Every structure is written in structure tokens, then in C-alpha cells.
Amino acid sequence: MPTDQTRLPLSNRIDKVAPSATLAVDMKAKAMKAQGIDIIGFGVGEPNFATPEAIVEAAAAAVVNPANYKYSPTPGLPELRQAIASKTLRDSGYEVEPEQVVVTNGGKQAVYEAFQLIVNDGDEVIIPSPYWTSYPEMVKLAGGKPVEVFAGADVNYEPNLDDIEAARTDRTKAIIVTSPNNPTGAVWSERTIRDIAEWALDHNIWVISDEIYEHLTYDGVKTTHIGAAVPQIREQLIVLDGVAKTYAMPGWRVGWMVAPLAVAKAASKLQGHMTSNVNNIAQRAAIEAVSGPLDAVAMMRDAFNVRRLAIVAALNDINGVHCPMPEGAFYAFPNVEGLLNRPMGPNGTTFTTSAELAEALLEEGHVAAVPGEAFGAPGYMRFSYAVADEEITEGMRRFKEWAEA
Ligand code: PMP
């Protein structure tokens, strides 16, 4: 019988890394479902829509073309790099060369590589928190030190330049910008984005801008692309993006980086020893996705908007829960401190952390959500509302009943 122990130790590097908490919640919820328990899952951030047909057809055509059975260029198919350069002009409003684009296995690999390319041992990376759960672990894997700068629900999760400046030291190498944001759903103002760019220019700090939710904004709010707002920053800017959220393609695993030419070349060198080219079939599908229309994302955005309004209203209707209205992505991120330190749930248990609360909500209430601890924000919980409308109604009914029992 295999065990969790190895006979010989693993590396210090891997021992320092925490497992992905969002994937862990999803795994636990799926395991409970497999036992026949009816779970409503708000855990994982993936659209509940099928990939649009034209994209699937492009992949189907690619799979019977033997040209796609060979290795292809490590930084991506030339047509895809060109299509991403054109898409950058269309969506972000500035020109880049196809040579500045590197296609990766999901946006996740692009984020991972960005830190590998610029971080030396002991370098600090400022991570505005609440943050996407993988950033600090990726910084550690690159030998760096994550430095968190927190902004809570009281300020709509918008980081403040004074706090960022207070966290700066002579080891600060980079800052990460995520807007629209996972987990908070916040869309940072143009003022904040400009401030960060100008501050980074003044202090020679790299900016890593994760723009994977760029098309998911509501109430007429628009994503500010930092490279368009402050053009000079492009010399020290690495933009990360992918098809997962915009085209309902999380499982296809295509993302990319847009960076200064020397950075893109370095990324390609790294990838040459790590993964080589991304699956050609998925790249052919991605060409269709990024060069096609944005109709599918408009349809999804409308559907998400209805759910956003429903889930935020339902969360705020639970005694002890406070949820600001998110303007982007597909996450609601309520403060749940009002549920802590008092008897809760059918068994009258008292919870002191949001992690305990989330675990009990899953086990007793059969609702899966990710505790704020996974995002550097204890006292909060993340609910992905990229799920069916009925699941929002039923999941929120269960949460309220459980919380107010
Ligand atoms: N960045 C952020 C902020 C994300 O939320 C995600 C997906 N959860 C990614 C990057 C990575 O996306 P993928 O690897 O699926 O393209």
C-alpha cells in the first residue's frame, strides 16, 4: 500500500510550497459527490459553459492533420503568436510584435515563468492581497520572497500606493497587478493602475500584469491595461493572459506572455527545457478563439452578471456576512468575520477561522467555497458564481439555513 512518506527526503524547495487550496477544496467536494452526496460547488473558477463550437471545430480539423503531430516551435505556432499580437492591439490598444509573445500551457505556466525569469534568490515581490493563491508559491519556487500588501472589503479591495511604497525595500524586484481580480472580483481604478506604473518606473521595479479576466467586467466598468495607461512601463512589463476564462477553455491549457523581446526569448529558452511547444491541437483551437469574435464572452458576461447580482444579494442577506459588489471576474468575496466566534450550524459549533468555517460548511451544509486563508485573507471566503443559476439559489439557501441554524 503506498503511503505519504518517502524513504528519502524531498527537496527543501518543494517542502516550502503549499498545495493549491482552491484545487484541494474542489477535490474534496468532488470526492464527496462521488460518494453520492449532493454538493453545490462554488470552489473552482471555471465557466460552466461549453467552449464555442467554431473553436471546437478548429481543433477537430487540426486533429486529422498530420502536420500537427510533430513538434512545433517552442514559443508557439507563428499564426497564434501573430493572432495574439493582433488581439493585444484590439483589446489593450497598443502594438506588440509577434516575437514578444510566448505561448504557454495555460496562463499558469506564464505566471510561473515570469518569476523564474526575473527573480534572484532573496529578491522580494510585492503581492497585493487578497491574491491569487499560486503567486506566493511561485515566487518561493523562484527563490524569492513574497511581500503581501493587504486591502480589505472596507476599501473595495483596491490597493493603496502608500501601503505599496511602505513595503518597498532595496530588494523589491517586482509587483504583481491583477485586475479584474481573483479572488475579490475588484477592478482597480485607472488612477491606481497609473500610480503603480509610475511608482514602478521611478524605482526600477518590474510589473507583472495578470490580465486573464480582462473581458469580464460589469456595470460599464472597463479594465485598465497598464501598458496602455502608461506606455513607458512596457519596457519592464510582463503581461499574462490566456483563453481559459474568455472563451470557456480552462481544460485546453493555452495561455501566453507578452513581454519585452529579451524576456520573451528568455521564456522560450526556459520552456525549451521544460515543456517544449504547447499541444498543437489546442494551439489551433486558440488561433480560432483569439482571432474570432467576442460574442461568446459577451453572452457569458450577461449570464454571469445575473448570477453576480443574485449571489451578492443572497450573501448580504445572511446575518454576519458582508459582501462588496464585485465589478469583474466571476467571484464574490464576502467578509465572514461576523460568523466567527459564535455558535454556528446545526451542531452549534464555534469556529475561530474562516478555514474551519469553510470546512464545516462543506461537511454539514454541503456547500463548497474556498476559505480566505488560501488568498492571504483570513476572515473571508470566495464563492465562484460561474455556476448554474439554480445552484446559486440552492447553494445560498443552504448557506443561510446552515449559518442561521
Ligand atoms: N491567473 C489568475 C488570476 C487566475 O485566476 C487563473 C486561473 N484560475 C490563472 C491565472 C491561470 O489560468 P489558466 O492556467 O487556466 O490559463
XYZ file of C-alpha atoms in Angstrom, residues 93-295:
203
model
C -4.863 49.260 -27.501
C -1.130 49.048 -28.211
C 1.124 47.346 -30.711
C 3.404 44.434 -29.944
C 5.467 42.218 -32.254
C 4.630 38.500 -32.530
C 8.195 37.834 -31.307
C 7.211 39.345 -27.956
C 4.552 36.656 -27.468
C 5.284 33.274 -25.883
C 2.513 30.659 -25.826
C 2.338 28.635 -22.600
C 0.439 25.724 -21.050
C -2.264 27.906 -19.578
C -1.829 31.311 -18.045
C -0.462 29.474 -15.024
C 2.757 28.497 -16.780
C 3.209 32.080 -17.974
C 2.946 33.322 -14.378
C 5.392 30.676 -13.203
C 7.891 31.559 -15.904
C 7.634 35.293 -15.254
C 9.012 34.830 -11.741
C 11.676 32.380 -12.918
C 12.879 34.970 -15.410
C 13.279 38.000 -13.148
C 13.643 36.852 -9.534
C 17.022 36.128 -7.927
C 17.480 34.416 -4.551
C 16.229 36.723 -1.815
C 14.504 39.189 -4.158
C 11.168 40.470 -2.945
C 7.963 40.514 -4.969
C 5.103 42.726 -3.789
C 1.836 40.831 -3.979
C -1.277 42.886 -3.332
C -3.564 40.721 -1.208
C -6.083 39.130 -1.304
C -4.133 37.432 -4.090
C -4.489 34.525 -6.478
C -3.396 31.535 -4.457
C -0.479 30.474 -6.685
C 1.522 33.726 -6.729
C 3.383 33.404 -3.403
C 4.214 29.747 -4.014
C 5.557 30.551 -7.469
C 7.663 33.390 -6.061
C 9.100 30.986 -3.464
C 9.832 28.409 -6.160
C 11.869 31.094 -7.919
C 13.891 31.698 -4.718
C 12.102 34.959 -3.988
C 10.241 36.322 -1.002
C 6.559 37.226 -1.338
C 5.674 40.514 0.383
C 1.954 40.967 0.919
C 0.172 44.318 0.926
C -3.404 43.890 2.122
C -6.523 45.833 1.100
C -9.825 44.602 2.559
C -13.537 44.876 1.916
C -13.653 48.322 3.581
C -11.688 49.771 0.617
C -13.259 47.504 -2.012
C -10.012 45.532 -2.235
C -8.208 48.358 -4.023
C -4.518 48.557 -3.067
C -3.160 51.865 -1.865
C 0.108 53.305 -3.172
C 1.238 54.450 0.291
C 0.982 50.874 1.564
C 2.836 49.601 -1.510
C 5.585 52.180 -1.033
C 5.833 51.253 2.668
C 6.518 47.646 1.630
C 9.300 48.589 -0.818
C 12.909 47.770 0.113
C 16.107 47.704 -1.916
C 15.355 44.036 -2.651
C 11.966 44.781 -4.278
C 12.188 43.307 -7.765
C 8.608 43.193 -8.976
C 4.976 43.887 -8.227
C 2.008 41.935 -9.478
C -1.140 43.604 -10.766
C -4.329 41.544 -11.098
C -7.315 43.472 -12.351
C -10.028 42.239 -12.706
C -9.006 40.324 -9.629
C -9.199 36.768 -8.425
C -10.347 36.277 -5.636
C -12.005 39.642 -4.947
C -13.646 40.473 -8.299
C -12.344 44.029 -7.864
C -11.454 46.069 -10.942
C -8.777 48.534 -9.900
C -9.273 52.147 -10.924
C -7.246 53.725 -13.692
C -5.752 56.014 -11.012
C -4.411 53.049 -9.014
C -3.043 51.323 -12.112
C -1.290 54.516 -13.253
C 0.093 55.134 -9.764
C 1.567 51.650 -9.667
C 3.134 52.038 -13.125
C 4.690 55.403 -12.290
C 5.958 54.136 -8.948
C 7.482 51.076 -10.682
C 9.182 53.327 -13.256
C 10.587 55.580 -10.512
C 12.041 52.648 -8.609
C 13.069 50.309 -11.474
C 10.631 47.596 -10.500
C 9.158 45.025 -12.894
C 5.404 44.902 -13.310
C 3.704 41.572 -13.881
C 0.144 42.189 -15.050
C -2.205 39.209 -14.955
C -4.995 40.158 -17.362
C -6.747 36.811 -17.669
C -10.147 38.294 -16.652
C -9.820 41.369 -18.922
C -13.163 40.806 -20.689
C -15.220 40.051 -17.598
C -16.350 43.400 -16.210
C -19.818 44.677 -15.279
C -21.766 47.897 -14.747
C -19.919 49.584 -17.620
C -16.588 49.366 -15.769
C -13.601 48.739 -18.085
C -10.299 47.002 -17.477
C -7.361 49.415 -17.489
C -4.451 47.834 -19.343
C -1.365 49.120 -17.592
C 0.702 49.036 -20.795
C -1.807 51.328 -22.480
C -2.273 53.664 -19.494
C 1.470 54.296 -19.083
C 3.302 53.324 -22.314
C 6.817 53.727 -20.821
C 6.132 50.792 -18.482
C 6.132 48.337 -21.419
C 9.942 48.101 -21.197
C 9.572 46.450 -17.774
C 6.136 44.875 -18.113
C 5.218 41.213 -18.449
C 1.564 40.666 -19.350
C -0.040 37.273 -18.692
C -3.214 36.101 -20.316
C -4.979 33.029 -21.689
C -8.070 31.543 -23.298
C -9.438 29.807 -20.174
C -11.851 32.439 -18.894
C -12.695 34.464 -22.026
C -13.544 31.516 -24.272
C -14.625 28.939 -21.671
C -11.493 26.865 -22.344
C -9.866 26.065 -18.971
C -9.089 22.460 -19.872
C -7.441 23.273 -23.195
C -4.410 24.740 -21.436
C -3.398 27.640 -23.624
C -2.085 30.882 -22.182
C 0.622 33.366 -23.100
C 3.020 36.041 -22.028
C 3.587 39.347 -23.809
C 6.906 40.849 -22.752
C 9.923 42.853 -23.931
C 11.728 40.869 -26.648
C 14.641 39.815 -24.412
C 12.230 38.489 -21.792
C 10.228 36.575 -24.404
C 13.445 34.996 -25.702
C 14.444 34.016 -22.167
C 10.986 32.493 -21.596
C 11.369 30.466 -24.760
C 14.787 29.261 -23.575
C 13.275 28.181 -20.245
C 10.346 26.475 -21.927
C 12.732 24.667 -24.254
C 13.965 22.717 -21.230
C 10.618 22.355 -19.562
C 7.634 21.699 -21.820
C 8.644 22.498 -25.436
C 5.640 23.501 -27.521
C 2.083 23.590 -26.213
C -0.167 20.874 -27.699
C -0.656 21.799 -31.372
C -4.357 20.886 -31.427
C -5.038 23.229 -28.521
C -2.971 25.964 -30.196
C -5.027 25.599 -33.411
C -8.183 25.965 -31.312
C -6.683 29.040 -29.633
C -5.991 30.680 -33.023
C -9.700 30.412 -33.780
C -10.541 31.728 -30.292
C -8.342 34.825 -30.217
C -8.916 35.819 -33.844
C -12.665 35.217 -33.704
C -15.381 37.488 -32.311
C -16.026 38.191 -28.637
C -19.690 37.085 -28.882
